[in-house]
Amino acid sequence: MRLAIIGGGAVGQYLAARLKQAKNGIACDVLMYRPRQETGLSVDSVDGDISLPDFQWKSISAAQPGDYDTFIITTKTTTMEPVGRFLAHVLFSSNMVWNTQNGWGNEDWLRRYTGHQNFGVMAVNFGVSRYSDSQLTHHVGNMAVLGGGSYSARSSMTRLLASAGMDVVEADSEFCCRLRKLIWNVPFSGLALVTGRYPCDLANDPVQLKRIELIMSEIARIAEHQGISIDQDYRQILLDYTKTIEPGWPSMVQDYQAGRLIEVEYIYQNLLKEAALLHITTPHIRHLYHDIVKAMRRQYLDSGGSVGQMLR
């Protein structure tokens, strides 16, 4: 397998570090729009530190059709049209593309934009933060949930991630895979943005914890109506894990703080639309969505932008 990881954020770097440390014979590159000139990548991990002094970053513009057969997207697609343009340029019909991003409908957007069909969801569940361009700290967790794609593609990626020491679960569908990730990201990323508090602080605050549990219950009901079980035990594992992690901002909050576009419509509005189609009331998700839009409106108007620019 010739694998390209698109995006040099914490998730992409951590996946690359795990795969390269495994020395499983897989060619794995990290493609960036502005690749770093220096070499080296290190991870301070609870599962054993990783040091890759010869690690190199590559330019996405240098990639050509046929260079890779599998791609993992770790950067936002619906707010990064260059990703779509790049994939449309390099993809063959046989290539497989896994998307780690949260936005509901990312894969449909990519299918329309590129004309390619082989997309799947990779929901990664681990706590990792970046302290410099080439240094990460891995706090907890090593799970990946795969949904969509062919049986052969899922099996191949499962074997690859397992060889790098990751716990892999194969979900029944893209929908199931997405919900198992959104059940954490929707409450914690959203509330961190509107309250200005870290997820670990929210999880340890009884008032905010109650709101989080109500939002999780609404997402679990959406899943249940589609024949998918996200039981209380799984939700409790996520809550217990969040109470113990070190203070750090989810990627959506980092983008918000930096003034970058965030996938509010693809994450929250599309989830609300799905609930409406299933005739499920979701007042707590809707309340949080409106709080996020208000916060974004203030930010964009304060910076001289227009409200129309902020919703994607």
PDB file of C-alpha atoms in Angstrom:
ATOM      1  CA  MET A   1       0.000   0.000   0.000  1.00  0.00           C
ATOM      2  CA  ARG A   2       1.189   3.504  -0.865  1.00  0.00           C
ATOM      3  CA  LEU A   3      -0.496   5.811   1.626  1.00  0.00           C
ATOM      4  CA  ALA A   4      -0.778   9.606   1.686  1.00  0.00           C
ATOM      5  CA  ILE A   5      -2.030  11.475   4.749  1.00  0.00           C
ATOM      6  CA  ILE A   6      -3.411  14.869   3.709  1.00  0.00           C
ATOM      7  CA  GLY A   7      -2.875  17.529   6.370  1.00  0.00           C
ATOM      8  CA  GLY A   8      -0.122  18.127   8.902  1.00  0.00           C
ATOM      9  CA  GLY A   9      -2.204  18.747  12.021  1.00  0.00           C
ATOM     10  CA  ALA A  10      -2.016  16.716  15.220  1.00  0.00           C
ATOM     11  CA  VAL A  11      -4.189  13.844  13.937  1.00  0.00           C
ATOM     12  CA  GLY A  12      -2.285  13.464  10.670  1.00  0.00           C
ATOM     13  CA  GLN A  13       1.088  13.656  12.397  1.00  0.00           C
ATOM     14  CA  TYR A  14       0.111  11.105  15.034  1.00  0.00           C
ATOM     15  CA  LEU A  15      -1.201   8.603  12.491  1.00  0.00           C
ATOM     16  CA  ALA A  16       1.956   9.015  10.412  1.00  0.00           C
ATOM     17  CA  ALA A  17       4.190   8.570  13.456  1.00  0.00           C
ATOM     18  CA  ARG A  18       2.415   5.368  14.516  1.00  0.00           C
ATOM     19  CA  LEU A  19       2.542   3.911  11.009  1.00  0.00           C
ATOM     20  CA  LYS A  20       6.183   4.790  10.405  1.00  0.00           C
ATOM     21  CA  GLN A  21       7.274   3.450  13.786  1.00  0.00           C
ATOM     22  CA  ALA A  22       5.585   0.120  12.960  1.00  0.00           C
ATOM     23  CA  LYS A  23       8.038  -0.461  10.073  1.00  0.00           C
ATOM     24  CA  ASN A  24       5.444  -2.573   8.274  1.00  0.00           C
ATOM     25  CA  GLY A  25       6.764  -1.867   4.798  1.00  0.00           C
ATOM     26  CA  ILE A  26       4.033   0.657   3.970  1.00  0.00           C
ATOM     27  CA  ALA A  27       5.080   3.811   2.131  1.00  0.00           C
ATOM     28  CA  CYS A  28       3.436   6.633   4.112  1.00  0.00           C
ATOM     29  CA  ASP A  29       3.812  10.352   3.329  1.00  0.00           C
ATOM     30  CA  VAL A  30       2.278  13.445   4.917  1.00  0.00           C
ATOM     31  CA  LEU A  31       1.222  15.945   2.235  1.00  0.00           C
ATOM     32  CA  MET A  32       0.925  19.629   3.132  1.00  0.00           C
ATOM     33  CA  TYR A  33       0.277  22.851   1.218  1.00  0.00           C
ATOM     34  CA  ARG A  34       3.143  24.521   3.054  1.00  0.00           C
ATOM     35  CA  PRO A  35       5.499  21.670   3.966  1.00  0.00           C
ATOM     36  CA  ARG A  36       8.014  22.299   6.714  1.00  0.00           C
ATOM     37  CA  GLN A  37      11.644  22.445   5.703  1.00  0.00           C
ATOM     38  CA  GLU A  38      13.021  20.902   8.889  1.00  0.00           C
ATOM     39  CA  THR A  39      13.010  17.156   9.456  1.00  0.00           C
ATOM     40  CA  GLY A  40      11.951  15.133  12.473  1.00  0.00           C
ATOM     41  CA  LEU A  41       8.809  14.219  14.405  1.00  0.00           C
ATOM     42  CA  SER A  42       8.492  13.105  18.018  1.00  0.00           C
ATOM     43  CA  VAL A  43       5.537  11.936  20.109  1.00  0.00           C
ATOM     44  CA  ASP A  44       5.477  11.892  23.913  1.00  0.00           C
ATOM     45  CA  SER A  45       2.975   9.047  24.267  1.00  0.00           C
ATOM     46  CA  VAL A  46       1.391   7.201  27.167  1.00  0.00           C
ATOM     47  CA  ASP A  47       1.968   4.056  25.098  1.00  0.00           C
ATOM     48  CA  GLY A  48       5.677   4.655  24.577  1.00  0.00           C
ATOM     49  CA  ASP A  49       7.490   7.607  23.052  1.00  0.00           C
ATOM     50  CA  ILE A  50       8.119   7.809  19.310  1.00  0.00           C
ATOM     51  CA  SER A  51      11.163   9.507  17.789  1.00  0.00           C
ATOM     52  CA  LEU A  52      11.536   9.869  14.021  1.00  0.00           C
ATOM     53  CA  PRO A  53      14.527  12.178  13.421  1.00  0.00           C
ATOM     54  CA  ASP A  54      14.511  11.595   9.647  1.00  0.00           C
ATOM     55  CA  PHE A  55      10.781  12.269   9.168  1.00  0.00           C
ATOM     56  CA  GLN A  56      10.129  14.530   6.156  1.00  0.00           C
ATOM     57  CA  TRP A  57       7.093  16.537   5.084  1.00  0.00           C
ATOM     58  CA  LYS A  58       6.078  16.580   1.427  1.00  0.00           C
ATOM     59  CA  SER A  59       4.322  19.125  -0.753  1.00  0.00           C
ATOM     60  CA  ILE A  60       0.821  18.292  -1.894  1.00  0.00           C
ATOM     61  CA  SER A  61       1.475  20.113  -5.165  1.00  0.00           C
ATOM     62  CA  ALA A  62       4.191  17.621  -6.099  1.00  0.00           C
ATOM     63  CA  ALA A  63       1.903  14.561  -5.915  1.00  0.00           C
ATOM     64  CA  GLN A  64       0.870  13.050  -9.229  1.00  0.00           C
ATOM     65  CA  PRO A  65      -1.775  10.496 -10.311  1.00  0.00           C
ATOM     66  CA  GLY A  66      -0.529   7.012  -9.500  1.00  0.00           C
ATOM     67  CA  ASP A  67       1.803   8.064  -6.672  1.00  0.00           C
ATOM     68  CA  TYR A  68      -0.583   6.680  -4.011  1.00  0.00           C
ATOM     69  CA  ASP A  69      -3.406   4.158  -3.887  1.00  0.00           C
ATOM     70  CA  THR A  70      -4.887   5.126  -0.494  1.00  0.00           C
ATOM     71  CA  PHE A  71      -5.476   8.540   1.082  1.00  0.00           C
ATOM     72  CA  ILE A  72      -6.406   9.601   4.620  1.00  0.00           C
ATOM     73  CA  ILE A  73      -7.822  13.130   4.864  1.00  0.00           C
ATOM     74  CA  THR A  74      -7.095  14.813   8.201  1.00  0.00           C
ATOM     75  CA  THR A  75      -7.879  18.371   7.154  1.00  0.00           C
ATOM     76  CA  LYS A  76     -11.332  19.880   6.700  1.00  0.00           C
ATOM     77  CA  THR A  77     -12.711  19.323   3.228  1.00  0.00           C
ATOM     78  CA  THR A  78     -15.837  21.456   2.956  1.00  0.00           C
ATOM     79  CA  THR A  79     -13.908  24.550   4.106  1.00  0.00           C
ATOM     80  CA  MET A  80     -10.822  23.628   2.044  1.00  0.00           C
ATOM     81  CA  GLU A  81     -11.757  23.441  -1.634  1.00  0.00           C
ATOM     82  CA  PRO A  82      -8.085  22.918  -2.593  1.00  0.00           C
ATOM     83  CA  VAL A  83      -8.387  19.445  -1.050  1.00  0.00           C
ATOM     84  CA  GLY A  84     -11.199  18.644  -3.461  1.00  0.00           C
ATOM     85  CA  ARG A  85      -9.238  20.040  -6.400  1.00  0.00           C
ATOM     86  CA  PHE A  86      -6.169  18.018  -5.435  1.00  0.00           C
ATOM     87  CA  LEU A  87      -8.139  14.776  -5.145  1.00  0.00           C
ATOM     88  CA  ALA A  88      -9.914  15.391  -8.437  1.00  0.00           C
ATOM     89  CA  HIS A  89      -6.464  15.689 -10.025  1.00  0.00           C
ATOM     90  CA  VAL A  90      -4.784  12.593  -8.550  1.00  0.00           C
ATOM     91  CA  LEU A  91      -7.531  10.010  -7.980  1.00  0.00           C
ATOM     92  CA  PHE A  92      -7.957   6.880 -10.063  1.00  0.00           C
ATOM     93  CA  SER A  93     -11.213   4.947  -9.794  1.00  0.00           C
ATOM     94  CA  SER A  94      -9.465   2.210  -7.799  1.00  0.00           C
ATOM     95  CA  ASN A  95      -8.108   4.563  -5.126  1.00  0.00           C
ATOM     96  CA  MET A  96      -9.607   4.529  -1.602  1.00  0.00           C
ATOM     97  CA  VAL A  97     -10.041   7.712   0.434  1.00  0.00           C
ATOM     98  CA  TRP A  98     -10.669   7.734   4.203  1.00  0.00           C
ATOM     99  CA  ASN A  99     -11.923  10.925   5.835  1.00  0.00           C
ATOM    100  CA  THR A 100     -11.313  11.626   9.537  1.00  0.00           C
ATOM    101  CA  GLN A 101     -13.212  14.921   9.710  1.00  0.00           C
ATOM    102  CA  ASN A 102     -16.395  15.473  11.702  1.00  0.00           C
ATOM    103  CA  GLY A 103     -18.600  17.258   9.191  1.00  0.00           C
ATOM    104  CA  TRP A 104     -21.776  15.366   8.319  1.00  0.00           C
ATOM    105  CA  GLY A 105     -21.878  15.088   4.539  1.00  0.00           C
ATOM    106  CA  ASN A 106     -18.156  15.524   3.882  1.00  0.00           C
ATOM    107  CA  GLU A 107     -18.035  12.348   1.820  1.00  0.00           C
ATOM    108  CA  ASP A 108     -21.088  13.324  -0.244  1.00  0.00           C
ATOM    109  CA  TRP A 109     -19.506  16.716  -0.906  1.00  0.00           C
ATOM    110  CA  LEU A 110     -16.279  15.042  -2.004  1.00  0.00           C
ATOM    111  CA  ARG A 111     -18.138  12.595  -4.259  1.00  0.00           C
ATOM    112  CA  ARG A 112     -19.920  15.486  -5.995  1.00  0.00           C
ATOM    113  CA  TYR A 113     -16.782  17.601  -6.258  1.00  0.00           C
ATOM    114  CA  THR A 114     -14.411  14.898  -7.516  1.00  0.00           C
ATOM    115  CA  GLY A 115     -16.748  12.437  -9.242  1.00  0.00           C
ATOM    116  CA  HIS A 116     -14.985   9.709  -7.219  1.00  0.00           C
ATOM    117  CA  GLN A 117     -17.003   7.115  -5.296  1.00  0.00           C
ATOM    118  CA  ASN A 118     -14.599   5.224  -3.009  1.00  0.00           C
ATOM    119  CA  PHE A 119     -14.848   7.258   0.193  1.00  0.00           C
ATOM    120  CA  GLY A 120     -15.138   6.014   3.760  1.00  0.00           C
ATOM    121  CA  VAL A 121     -15.200   7.436   7.270  1.00  0.00           C
ATOM    122  CA  MET A 122     -12.398   6.938   9.769  1.00  0.00           C
ATOM    123  CA  ALA A 123     -13.473   8.157  13.209  1.00  0.00           C
ATOM    124  CA  VAL A 124     -10.351   8.407  15.363  1.00  0.00           C
ATOM    125  CA  ASN A 125     -10.790   8.374  19.123  1.00  0.00           C
ATOM    126  CA  PHE A 126      -7.594   9.461  20.831  1.00  0.00           C
ATOM    127  CA  GLY A 127      -6.378  12.479  22.737  1.00  0.00           C
ATOM    128  CA  VAL A 128      -3.382  14.148  21.100  1.00  0.00           C
ATOM    129  CA  SER A 129      -2.124  17.734  21.168  1.00  0.00           C
ATOM    130  CA  ARG A 130       0.603  19.528  19.251  1.00  0.00           C
ATOM    131  CA  TYR A 131       3.128  21.586  21.195  1.00  0.00           C
ATOM    132  CA  SER A 132       5.261  22.548  18.202  1.00  0.00           C
ATOM    133  CA  ASP A 133       5.407  21.885  14.472  1.00  0.00           C
ATOM    134  CA  SER A 134       7.212  18.608  15.090  1.00  0.00           C
ATOM    135  CA  GLN A 135       6.342  17.590  18.650  1.00  0.00           C
ATOM    136  CA  LEU A 136       3.134  15.929  19.868  1.00  0.00           C
ATOM    137  CA  THR A 137       1.811  14.697  23.177  1.00  0.00           C
ATOM    138  CA  HIS A 138      -0.461  11.655  23.093  1.00  0.00           C
ATOM    139  CA  HIS A 139      -2.606  11.567  26.239  1.00  0.00           C
ATOM    140  CA  VAL A 140      -4.986   8.639  25.896  1.00  0.00           C
ATOM    141  CA  GLY A 141      -6.729   6.261  23.491  1.00  0.00           C
ATOM    142  CA  ASN A 142      -5.771   4.505  20.256  1.00  0.00           C
ATOM    143  CA  MET A 143      -9.083   3.606  18.629  1.00  0.00           C
ATOM    144  CA  ALA A 144     -10.202   4.030  15.037  1.00  0.00           C
ATOM    145  CA  VAL A 145     -13.711   3.235  13.784  1.00  0.00           C
ATOM    146  CA  LEU A 146     -14.048   2.530  10.054  1.00  0.00           C
ATOM    147  CA  GLY A 147     -17.302   2.866   8.136  1.00  0.00           C
ATOM    148  CA  GLY A 148     -18.137   2.707   4.447  1.00  0.00           C
ATOM    149  CA  GLY A 149     -15.915   1.557   1.636  1.00  0.00           C
ATOM    150  CA  SER A 150     -15.722  -2.004   0.387  1.00  0.00           C
ATOM    151  CA  TYR A 151     -15.097  -4.998   2.620  1.00  0.00           C
ATOM    152  CA  SER A 152     -11.660  -5.359   1.058  1.00  0.00           C
ATOM    153  CA  ALA A 153     -10.764  -1.696   1.684  1.00  0.00           C
ATOM    154  CA  ARG A 154     -11.923  -1.825   5.324  1.00  0.00           C
ATOM    155  CA  SER A 155     -10.049  -5.072   5.953  1.00  0.00           C
ATOM    156  CA  SER A 156      -6.863  -3.689   4.437  1.00  0.00           C
ATOM    157  CA  MET A 157      -7.004  -0.501   6.529  1.00  0.00           C
ATOM    158  CA  THR A 158      -7.918  -2.476   9.653  1.00  0.00           C
ATOM    159  CA  ARG A 159      -4.807  -4.637   9.240  1.00  0.00           C
ATOM    160  CA  LEU A 160      -2.631  -1.586   8.618  1.00  0.00           C
ATOM    161  CA  LEU A 161      -3.833   0.343  11.689  1.00  0.00           C
ATOM    162  CA  ALA A 162      -3.701  -2.789  13.860  1.00  0.00           C
ATOM    163  CA  SER A 163      -0.086  -3.337  12.824  1.00  0.00           C
ATOM    164  CA  ALA A 164       0.629   0.135  14.230  1.00  0.00           C
ATOM    165  CA  GLY A 165      -0.878  -0.805  17.594  1.00  0.00           C
ATOM    166  CA  MET A 166      -4.315   0.760  17.152  1.00  0.00           C
ATOM    167  CA  ASP A 167      -7.637  -0.754  18.209  1.00  0.00           C
ATOM    168  CA  VAL A 168      -9.883  -0.880  15.151  1.00  0.00           C
ATOM    169  CA  VAL A 169     -13.657  -1.312  14.994  1.00  0.00           C
ATOM    170  CA  GLU A 170     -15.447  -1.822  11.675  1.00  0.00           C
ATOM    171  CA  ALA A 171     -18.839  -0.106  11.745  1.00  0.00           C
ATOM    172  CA  ASP A 172     -21.840  -1.079   9.649  1.00  0.00           C
ATOM    173  CA  SER A 173     -21.920   2.168   7.677  1.00  0.00           C
ATOM    174  CA  GLU A 174     -20.560   5.696   7.276  1.00  0.00           C
ATOM    175  CA  PHE A 175     -23.606   6.862   9.239  1.00  0.00           C
ATOM    176  CA  CYS A 176     -22.836   4.628  12.221  1.00  0.00           C
ATOM    177  CA  CYS A 177     -19.163   5.574  12.194  1.00  0.00           C
ATOM    178  CA  ARG A 178     -19.962   9.285  12.077  1.00  0.00           C
ATOM    179  CA  LEU A 179     -22.396   9.119  14.998  1.00  0.00           C
ATOM    180  CA  ARG A 180     -19.903   7.305  17.230  1.00  0.00           C
ATOM    181  CA  LYS A 181     -17.568  10.271  16.814  1.00  0.00           C
ATOM    182  CA  LEU A 182     -20.133  13.080  16.824  1.00  0.00           C
ATOM    183  CA  ILE A 183     -21.544  11.908  20.153  1.00  0.00           C
ATOM    184  CA  TRP A 184     -18.382  13.373  21.725  1.00  0.00           C
ATOM    185  CA  ASN A 185     -17.568  16.171  19.292  1.00  0.00           C
ATOM    186  CA  VAL A 186     -21.003  17.783  19.134  1.00  0.00           C
ATOM    187  CA  PRO A 187     -21.334  18.539  22.866  1.00  0.00           C
ATOM    188  CA  PHE A 188     -17.703  19.033  23.840  1.00  0.00           C
ATOM    189  CA  SER A 189     -16.453  21.012  20.822  1.00  0.00           C
ATOM    190  CA  GLY A 190     -19.576  23.154  20.736  1.00  0.00           C
ATOM    191  CA  LEU A 191     -19.689  23.917  24.453  1.00  0.00           C
ATOM    192  CA  ALA A 192     -15.944  24.573  24.558  1.00  0.00           C
ATOM    193  CA  LEU A 193     -16.447  27.177  21.829  1.00  0.00           C
ATOM    194  CA  VAL A 194     -19.385  28.991  23.412  1.00  0.00           C
ATOM    195  CA  THR A 195     -18.198  28.829  27.045  1.00  0.00           C
ATOM    196  CA  GLY A 196     -14.466  29.282  26.527  1.00  0.00           C
ATOM    197  CA  ARG A 197     -13.768  26.274  28.748  1.00  0.00           C
ATOM    198  CA  TYR A 198     -11.706  23.154  28.094  1.00  0.00           C
ATOM    199  CA  PRO A 199     -13.532  19.815  27.608  1.00  0.00           C
ATOM    200  CA  CYS A 200     -12.004  18.415  30.813  1.00  0.00           C
ATOM    201  CA  ASP A 201     -13.416  21.391  32.763  1.00  0.00           C
ATOM    202  CA  LEU A 202     -16.853  20.935  31.189  1.00  0.00           C
ATOM    203  CA  ALA A 203     -16.904  17.231  32.052  1.00  0.00           C
ATOM    204  CA  ASN A 204     -16.085  17.998  35.691  1.00  0.00           C
ATOM    205  CA  ASP A 205     -18.746  20.715  36.033  1.00  0.00           C
ATOM    206  CA  PRO A 206     -22.074  19.148  37.191  1.00  0.00           C
ATOM    207  CA  VAL A 207     -24.183  21.770  35.399  1.00  0.00           C
ATOM    208  CA  GLN A 208     -22.350  21.471  32.070  1.00  0.00           C
ATOM    209  CA  LEU A 209     -22.131  17.684  32.426  1.00  0.00           C
ATOM    210  CA  LYS A 210     -25.917  17.484  32.603  1.00  0.00           C
ATOM    211  CA  ARG A 211     -26.212  19.480  29.386  1.00  0.00           C
ATOM    212  CA  ILE A 212     -23.605  17.243  27.727  1.00  0.00           C
ATOM    213  CA  GLU A 213     -25.484  14.092  28.763  1.00  0.00           C
ATOM    214  CA  LEU A 214     -28.739  15.472  27.334  1.00  0.00           C
ATOM    215  CA  ILE A 215     -27.077  16.240  23.988  1.00  0.00           C
ATOM    216  CA  MET A 216     -25.503  12.775  23.932  1.00  0.00           C
ATOM    217  CA  SER A 217     -28.912  11.213  24.619  1.00  0.00           C
ATOM    218  CA  GLU A 218     -30.420  13.046  21.651  1.00  0.00           C
ATOM    219  CA  ILE A 219     -27.656  11.788  19.333  1.00  0.00           C
ATOM    220  CA  ALA A 220     -28.115   8.268  20.711  1.00  0.00           C
ATOM    221  CA  ARG A 221     -31.839   8.480  19.869  1.00  0.00           C
ATOM    222  CA  ILE A 222     -31.011   9.471  16.290  1.00  0.00           C
ATOM    223  CA  ALA A 223     -28.744   6.438  16.085  1.00  0.00           C
ATOM    224  CA  GLU A 224     -31.361   4.150  17.635  1.00  0.00           C
ATOM    225  CA  HIS A 225     -33.943   5.148  15.022  1.00  0.00           C
ATOM    226  CA  GLN A 226     -31.467   3.950  12.393  1.00  0.00           C
ATOM    227  CA  GLY A 227     -30.894   0.623  14.138  1.00  0.00           C
ATOM    228  CA  ILE A 228     -27.564   1.704  15.655  1.00  0.00           C
ATOM    229  CA  SER A 229     -26.826   1.268  19.347  1.00  0.00           C
ATOM    230  CA  ILE A 230     -24.656   3.821  21.156  1.00  0.00           C
ATOM    231  CA  ASP A 231     -25.318   2.601  24.668  1.00  0.00           C
ATOM    232  CA  GLN A 232     -24.820   4.316  27.998  1.00  0.00           C
ATOM    233  CA  ASP A 233     -21.658   2.323  28.719  1.00  0.00           C
ATOM    234  CA  TYR A 234     -19.944   3.715  25.623  1.00  0.00           C
ATOM    235  CA  ARG A 235     -21.053   7.253  26.471  1.00  0.00           C
ATOM    236  CA  GLN A 236     -19.814   6.854  30.043  1.00  0.00           C
ATOM    237  CA  ILE A 237     -16.400   5.738  28.786  1.00  0.00           C
ATOM    238  CA  LEU A 238     -16.171   8.960  26.774  1.00  0.00           C
ATOM    239  CA  LEU A 239     -17.219  11.072  29.763  1.00  0.00           C
ATOM    240  CA  ASP A 240     -14.786   9.372  32.135  1.00  0.00           C
ATOM    241  CA  TYR A 241     -11.956   9.759  29.625  1.00  0.00           C
ATOM    242  CA  THR A 242     -12.710  13.463  29.136  1.00  0.00           C
ATOM    243  CA  LYS A 243     -12.618  14.140  32.881  1.00  0.00           C
ATOM    244  CA  THR A 244      -9.008  12.954  33.010  1.00  0.00           C
ATOM    245  CA  ILE A 245      -7.435  14.536  29.917  1.00  0.00           C
ATOM    246  CA  GLU A 246      -5.173  17.551  30.138  1.00  0.00           C
ATOM    247  CA  PRO A 247      -6.575  20.997  29.239  1.00  0.00           C
ATOM    248  CA  GLY A 248      -6.602  21.513  25.485  1.00  0.00           C
ATOM    249  CA  TRP A 249      -8.849  22.910  22.757  1.00  0.00           C
ATOM    250  CA  PRO A 250     -10.690  20.742  20.202  1.00  0.00           C
ATOM    251  CA  SER A 251      -9.710  21.474  16.610  1.00  0.00           C
ATOM    252  CA  MET A 252     -12.990  23.306  15.944  1.00  0.00           C
ATOM    253  CA  VAL A 253     -12.225  25.756  18.744  1.00  0.00           C
ATOM    254  CA  GLN A 254      -8.675  26.236  17.477  1.00  0.00           C
ATOM    255  CA  ASP A 255     -10.062  27.114  14.045  1.00  0.00           C
ATOM    256  CA  TYR A 256     -12.600  29.486  15.607  1.00  0.00           C
ATOM    257  CA  GLN A 257      -9.932  31.238  17.678  1.00  0.00           C
ATOM    258  CA  ALA A 258      -7.752  31.642  14.584  1.00  0.00           C
ATOM    259  CA  GLY A 259     -10.617  33.126  12.579  1.00  0.00           C
ATOM    260  CA  ARG A 260     -10.810  30.179  10.174  1.00  0.00           C
ATOM    261  CA  LEU A 261     -14.050  28.775   8.780  1.00  0.00           C
ATOM    262  CA  ILE A 262     -15.533  25.911  10.781  1.00  0.00           C
ATOM    263  CA  GLU A 263     -17.996  23.261   9.661  1.00  0.00           C
ATOM    264  CA  VAL A 264     -20.975  24.386  11.726  1.00  0.00           C
ATOM    265  CA  GLU A 265     -23.562  23.550   9.090  1.00  0.00           C
ATOM    266  CA  TYR A 266     -21.985  20.214   8.189  1.00  0.00           C
ATOM    267  CA  ILE A 267     -21.752  19.132  11.827  1.00  0.00           C
ATOM    268  CA  TYR A 268     -24.732  20.670  13.637  1.00  0.00           C
ATOM    269  CA  GLN A 269     -27.289  21.756  11.040  1.00  0.00           C
ATOM    270  CA  ASN A 270     -27.070  18.509   9.080  1.00  0.00           C
ATOM    271  CA  LEU A 271     -27.498  16.537  12.330  1.00  0.00           C
ATOM    272  CA  LEU A 272     -30.620  18.577  13.095  1.00  0.00           C
ATOM    273  CA  LYS A 273     -31.951  17.924   9.580  1.00  0.00           C
ATOM    274  CA  GLU A 274     -31.427  14.179  10.050  1.00  0.00           C
ATOM    275  CA  ALA A 275     -33.314  14.304  13.352  1.00  0.00           C
ATOM    276  CA  ALA A 276     -36.189  16.193  11.709  1.00  0.00           C
ATOM    277  CA  LEU A 277     -36.459  13.560   8.966  1.00  0.00           C
ATOM    278  CA  LEU A 278     -36.759  10.923  11.690  1.00  0.00           C
ATOM    279  CA  HIS A 279     -39.309  13.044  13.621  1.00  0.00           C
ATOM    280  CA  ILE A 280     -36.990  13.242  16.648  1.00  0.00           C
ATOM    281  CA  THR A 281     -37.023  16.375  18.794  1.00  0.00           C
ATOM    282  CA  THR A 282     -33.544  17.633  19.664  1.00  0.00           C
ATOM    283  CA  PRO A 283     -33.951  20.861  21.686  1.00  0.00           C
ATOM    284  CA  HIS A 284     -30.546  20.624  23.355  1.00  0.00           C
ATOM    285  CA  ILE A 285     -28.606  20.177  20.103  1.00  0.00           C
ATOM    286  CA  ARG A 286     -30.627  23.010  18.561  1.00  0.00           C
ATOM    287  CA  HIS A 287     -29.935  25.308  21.530  1.00  0.00           C
ATOM    288  CA  LEU A 288     -26.205  24.626  21.274  1.00  0.00           C
ATOM    289  CA  TYR A 289     -26.260  25.203  17.505  1.00  0.00           C
ATOM    290  CA  HIS A 290     -27.873  28.623  17.993  1.00  0.00           C
ATOM    291  CA  ASP A 291     -25.327  29.502  20.692  1.00  0.00           C
ATOM    292  CA  ILE A 292     -22.484  28.645  18.298  1.00  0.00           C
ATOM    293  CA  VAL A 293     -24.000  30.727  15.485  1.00  0.00           C
ATOM    294  CA  LYS A 294     -24.342  33.698  17.858  1.00  0.00           C
ATOM    295  CA  ALA A 295     -20.699  33.399  18.890  1.00  0.00           C
ATOM    296  CA  MET A 296     -19.609  33.182  15.254  1.00  0.00           C
ATOM    297  CA  ARG A 297     -21.760  36.149  14.299  1.00  0.00           C
ATOM    298  CA  ARG A 298     -20.092  38.288  16.939  1.00  0.00           C
ATOM    299  CA  GLN A 299     -16.633  37.182  15.830  1.00  0.00           C
ATOM    300  CA  TYR A 300     -17.174  37.753  12.108  1.00  0.00           C
ATOM    301  CA  LEU A 301     -18.914  41.078  12.500  1.00  0.00           C
ATOM    302  CA  ASP A 302     -16.217  42.271  14.906  1.00  0.00           C
ATOM    303  CA  SER A 303     -13.578  41.347  12.328  1.00  0.00           C
ATOM    304  CA  GLY A 304     -15.394  43.167   9.515  1.00  0.00           C
ATOM    305  CA  GLY A 305     -16.747  40.053   7.786  1.00  0.00           C
ATOM    306  CA  SER A 306     -20.311  39.309   6.775  1.00  0.00           C
ATOM    307  CA  VAL A 307     -22.671  36.816   8.367  1.00  0.00           C
ATOM    308  CA  GLY A 308     -23.015  35.072   5.013  1.00  0.00           C
ATOM    309  CA  GLN A 309     -19.313  34.268   4.981  1.00  0.00           C
ATOM    310  CA  MET A 310     -19.370  32.366   8.251  1.00  0.00           C
ATOM    311  CA  LEU A 311     -21.780  29.516   7.522  1.00  0.00           C
ATOM    312  CA  ARG A 312     -20.434  26.525   5.630  1.00  0.00           C
TER     313      ARG A 312
END
